[in-house]
XYZ file of C-alpha atoms in Angstrom:
340
model
C 0.641 -3.158 -50.139
C 1.514 0.075 -47.856
C -1.805 -0.058 -46.618
C -2.461 -3.269 -46.204
C 0.830 -3.406 -44.420
C -0.637 -0.997 -41.717
C -4.069 -2.504 -40.864
C -2.376 -5.520 -39.989
C -0.028 -3.616 -37.858
C -3.305 -2.017 -36.284
C -4.431 -5.006 -35.943
C -1.136 -6.584 -34.122
C -1.096 -4.415 -31.958
C -4.958 -4.822 -30.486
C -4.656 -8.032 -30.522
C -1.358 -6.823 -27.895
C -3.857 -4.273 -25.780
C -6.287 -6.810 -25.377
C -4.429 -9.265 -24.161
C -2.767 -7.031 -22.123
C -5.751 -5.498 -20.989
C -6.755 -9.661 -20.030
C -3.912 -10.457 -18.293
C -4.623 -6.681 -16.040
C -8.115 -8.100 -15.263
C -7.046 -12.001 -14.666
C -4.346 -10.329 -11.743
C -6.862 -8.345 -10.599
C -9.697 -10.917 -10.021
C -6.833 -13.198 -8.423
C -6.217 -10.461 -5.484
C -9.799 -9.757 -5.125
C -10.077 -13.334 -4.827
C -7.409 -13.297 -2.346
C -9.125 -9.739 -0.779
C -12.347 -12.097 -0.498
C -11.400 -15.622 0.799
C -9.777 -13.360 3.997
C -13.349 -12.997 5.001
C -11.876 -10.041 7.314
C -9.640 -7.743 8.212
C -8.837 -5.143 11.066
C -7.882 -1.217 10.250
C -6.180 0.390 13.169
C -6.474 3.400 13.449
C -2.190 5.574 13.763
C -1.870 9.137 14.611
C 0.294 12.040 16.186
C -3.787 12.925 18.309
C -3.844 9.429 19.619
C -1.056 7.717 20.223
C 0.799 10.880 20.849
C -1.602 12.972 22.253
C -3.384 13.472 24.929
C -5.549 10.491 24.418
C -5.294 6.833 27.169
C -4.026 5.162 24.057
C -0.576 7.113 24.532
C 0.207 5.516 28.078
C 1.669 8.319 29.384
C 3.815 9.885 26.747
C 3.969 12.703 25.244
C 6.876 13.418 23.204
C 7.825 14.476 19.328
C 6.446 12.627 16.589
C 9.744 11.117 15.788
C 9.836 9.284 19.300
C 6.189 8.731 18.666
C 7.298 6.328 15.962
C 9.850 4.641 16.900
C 7.905 3.845 20.210
C 6.412 0.906 17.850
C 6.578 -2.407 18.890
C 6.050 -4.180 15.250
C 6.758 -8.115 16.369
C 4.039 -7.294 19.210
C 1.272 -5.584 16.790
C 1.993 -8.804 14.058
C 0.927 -11.513 16.485
C -1.455 -9.559 18.146
C -3.280 -9.771 14.858
C -2.507 -12.512 13.467
C -4.316 -14.104 17.263
C -6.975 -12.373 15.653
C -7.545 -14.544 12.655
C -7.492 -10.672 10.520
C -6.574 -11.981 6.938
C -5.189 -7.427 6.203
C -4.213 -4.757 7.828
C -5.392 -1.142 7.254
C -2.792 1.313 8.669
C -3.214 4.928 8.578
C -0.438 7.063 7.399
C -2.061 10.324 8.388
C -5.638 12.111 8.502
C -6.182 16.007 8.596
C -2.287 17.260 10.296
C 1.032 17.604 9.031
C 1.591 14.188 10.360
C 2.444 11.663 8.623
C 4.092 8.580 9.958
C 6.136 7.541 6.903
C 9.625 9.289 5.628
C 8.304 10.759 2.037
C 11.230 12.846 0.988
C 8.671 14.533 -1.757
C 6.480 15.285 1.553
C 8.447 17.373 2.419
C 10.270 19.105 0.341
C 6.586 20.441 -0.728
C 5.790 21.341 2.852
C 9.378 22.969 3.923
C 8.390 20.363 6.949
C 12.559 18.382 7.546
C 12.496 14.948 8.538
C 12.085 14.440 12.675
C 8.990 17.029 12.391
C 5.835 15.867 10.715
C 7.803 12.208 8.896
C 10.288 10.427 11.426
C 13.373 9.150 10.311
C 11.958 5.436 11.185
C 10.359 3.297 8.068
C 7.493 1.704 9.853
C 5.726 1.062 7.009
C 8.751 -1.500 5.880
C 8.900 -3.177 8.951
C 5.103 -3.489 9.927
C 5.454 -5.149 6.493
C 8.567 -7.236 7.357
C 6.863 -8.896 10.552
C 2.968 -9.268 9.391
C 4.668 -10.822 6.408
C 5.907 -13.965 8.304
C 2.008 -14.059 9.264
C 1.309 -13.871 5.664
C -1.299 -11.034 6.970
C -1.264 -8.615 3.888
C -1.252 -4.992 4.092
C -3.452 -1.812 3.197
C -2.808 2.114 3.786
C -4.982 4.392 4.757
C -4.108 7.927 3.213
C -6.493 10.969 2.088
C -7.816 12.750 -0.250
C -7.391 15.986 1.318
C -4.229 15.607 2.715
C -3.511 17.860 5.796
C -6.082 20.140 5.178
C -5.973 21.011 9.143
C -2.376 22.701 9.180
C -1.916 25.947 7.402
C 1.964 26.012 6.855
C 1.636 22.148 4.343
C -1.739 23.316 3.397
C -0.579 26.754 1.569
C 2.526 24.760 0.335
C 0.413 22.097 -1.074
C -2.561 24.246 -2.700
C -4.904 22.799 -1.025
C -7.690 24.412 -0.978
C -8.794 24.203 2.615
C -6.588 27.030 3.800
C -7.928 29.448 1.347
C -11.986 28.747 2.948
C -12.723 29.371 5.531
C -13.958 26.714 8.089
C -17.461 26.992 8.399
C -17.230 26.713 4.137
C -17.244 23.928 2.573
C -14.037 24.265 0.493
C -14.043 23.278 -3.236
C -10.879 20.348 -4.901
C -8.585 22.211 -7.114
C -5.894 20.442 -9.977
C -2.991 22.654 -8.082
C -3.331 20.382 -4.639
C -4.674 16.533 -6.827
C -1.148 17.783 -8.518
C 0.855 17.719 -6.306
C -0.614 15.035 -3.856
C -0.566 12.691 -5.608
C 3.411 13.471 -6.389
C 3.399 13.062 -2.614
C 1.026 9.636 -2.686
C 3.510 8.461 -5.786
C 6.400 8.361 -3.508
C 5.168 6.222 -0.727
C 3.187 3.775 -3.220
C 7.137 3.400 -5.402
C 8.731 3.454 -2.071
C 6.744 0.467 -1.351
C 5.393 -1.401 -4.810
C 4.687 -4.781 -3.285
C 4.379 -4.599 0.218
C 1.634 -2.486 -0.127
C -1.839 -5.062 -1.059
C -4.514 -2.291 -0.706
C -5.791 1.099 -0.244
C -8.386 2.782 1.198
C -9.127 6.361 0.163
C -10.605 8.896 2.672
C -11.637 12.245 2.141
C -11.932 12.162 -1.332
C -15.527 12.946 -1.014
C -17.801 14.511 -4.219
C -19.087 17.506 -1.872
C -15.643 18.469 -2.107
C -15.449 18.326 -5.149
C -13.442 14.502 -6.200
C -15.124 13.784 -9.666
C -13.654 11.392 -11.408
C -10.455 12.939 -13.163
C -9.086 13.927 -9.824
C -9.462 10.192 -8.570
C -7.918 9.392 -12.169
C -5.118 10.985 -10.913
C -4.388 9.995 -7.428
C -5.251 5.685 -9.072
C -2.912 6.299 -10.923
C -0.271 6.978 -8.427
C -1.195 4.722 -6.340
C -1.145 2.204 -8.902
C 2.230 3.415 -9.303
C 4.203 0.945 -7.123
C 2.096 -2.092 -7.576
C -0.168 -1.317 -10.605
C -2.361 -5.188 -8.970
C -3.369 -3.031 -5.651
C -7.232 -2.889 -4.680
C -7.932 0.379 -4.027
C -11.303 1.777 -2.385
C -12.512 5.202 -2.532
C -14.628 6.707 -0.074
C -17.503 8.637 -0.222
C -18.901 9.091 2.316
C -20.823 7.297 5.216
C -23.963 6.908 3.195
C -27.089 4.248 4.269
C -25.714 1.258 2.884
C -22.756 -0.074 0.373
C -22.710 1.936 -2.354
C -21.200 2.854 -5.640
C -18.639 4.670 -6.509
C -16.025 5.757 -9.694
C -15.222 3.806 -11.842
C -11.676 3.689 -9.713
C -12.846 1.329 -7.032
C -11.636 -2.374 -7.179
C -13.764 -2.987 -4.083
C -15.924 -0.454 -2.519
C -14.830 1.858 0.375
C -18.070 0.873 2.595
C -17.281 3.425 5.595
C -20.533 2.462 8.274
C -21.406 3.436 11.687
C -22.604 -0.314 12.932
C -22.021 -3.478 11.423
C -26.255 -4.396 9.700
C -25.721 -4.387 6.278
C -25.587 -7.389 4.960
C -24.875 -7.606 0.569
C -27.686 -9.299 -1.577
C -24.378 -10.347 -4.065
C -20.830 -9.526 -3.997
C -20.186 -7.296 -6.576
C -21.919 -3.982 -7.343
C -21.498 -2.467 -10.761
C -18.961 -5.121 -11.071
C -16.754 -3.852 -7.330
C -16.392 -6.429 -4.577
C -18.770 -5.719 -2.160
C -16.863 -4.590 1.985
C -18.165 -3.011 4.969
C -15.895 -1.144 7.477
C -16.963 -0.230 10.508
C -15.939 -0.188 14.520
C -15.848 -2.916 16.936
C -15.022 0.020 20.026
C -17.856 2.876 20.729
C -19.146 5.379 20.619
C -17.888 6.656 17.421
C -14.172 5.596 15.700
C -10.989 4.473 17.642
C -13.310 3.585 20.741
C -11.340 1.214 23.539
C -14.220 -1.207 24.203
C -16.719 -3.888 22.695
C -19.770 -2.728 20.832
C -21.471 -6.363 20.203
C -20.740 -9.754 22.127
C -18.908 -12.288 19.671
C -21.921 -14.138 18.509
C -23.599 -10.962 16.808
C -20.215 -10.623 14.973
C -19.487 -14.360 14.331
C -23.498 -13.996 12.402
C -22.721 -11.330 10.544
C -18.976 -12.358 10.015
C -20.761 -15.444 8.238
C -24.308 -14.180 6.816
C -21.668 -11.613 5.200
C -18.791 -13.599 4.138
C -21.973 -16.910 2.029
C -23.194 -13.267 0.604
C -19.866 -12.140 -1.155
C -19.211 -10.065 1.488
C -15.962 -8.636 3.314
C -15.373 -7.095 5.980
C -13.461 -4.772 8.474
C -13.289 -4.058 11.680
C -11.456 -0.890 13.354
C -10.310 -1.561 17.015
C -7.946 0.706 18.733
C -4.112 1.153 18.751
C -2.151 1.478 21.564
C 0.636 3.738 21.658
C 2.938 0.713 21.274
C 1.778 -1.553 18.746
C -0.307 -3.705 21.323
C -4.590 -3.521 20.410
C -7.078 -2.976 23.069
C -7.311 -6.195 25.161
C -10.868 -6.534 25.054
C -10.893 -6.223 21.905
C -8.336 -8.585 21.125
C -10.544 -10.884 22.601
C -13.724 -11.046 21.006
C -11.913 -10.987 17.181
C -9.748 -14.416 19.285
C -13.252 -15.496 19.681
C -14.213 -14.589 16.122
C -11.274 -16.506 14.198
C -12.064 -19.910 16.773
C -15.940 -19.420 15.632
C -14.295 -18.477 11.425
C -10.887 -19.661 11.626
C -10.944 -22.803 13.348
C -7.932 -23.910 11.758
C -6.068 -21.842 11.473
């Protein structure tokens, strides 16, 4: 009798787990369907070395990082993004150096940098979310797997392997850093919860030692605030969009140009996606490389074949987009989304 009761309990548990799995898959597919229907989005680099460094995009000002973040006009930014027709924005939180555009007590405690130094007092991401929401534009965040690898203090405190190895020798990821860095990412995810629809993770390359064990830790941290958010891990620039890890929901698609068209919507179950820069000759540069007619044709072909495309634009200190790029995206919107 006892064995029959135990079998029934096991079967019930299996049914519950199966229902939970099906519900999760359906919720994720709904998010991916929205992502596909968005057709395209925009990506902006917002970093101390760009908007607050010796670059034209600083608009003549070099201040503390805290003051730079305070100069960002979220209303202007959201209005111009709306003009582009983008269904979502991919916004950087940090890259390579110590500067994070999110208040983050975990990061501050681990690195020893007080708020107002490497992190701002202003919650810029929350304000950007609120401004974009008025236009029903989703917010994705760009984070990294290698953290502030070029900052000596932060790297030492986080056990980042980049601190211990020569710059001429590729460093290999270690479990101590991944555990600590996952806490930082978890802090970001749980701060914003459902405000963040997606993540794009750079610096998570296999050639620095990232594998499914480490990627799984990052994925769990990033989805802790919103389990239905979608993630792409970047394996590096490749000749074509390709599968990387089971923890991807969509493919990172880091490319140096807009040329590949998908042969199907999914690659090994992951949504086809490509990201590249409108300007040139590299990321975060003004102007346009391709005429609007080319981009309109390219985007239409990608969407018809099942793909999603993200276009990187140049961002100024005050939150405004490059004029020439904005004009091109407005032309793209009129052709591809004439009723929006």
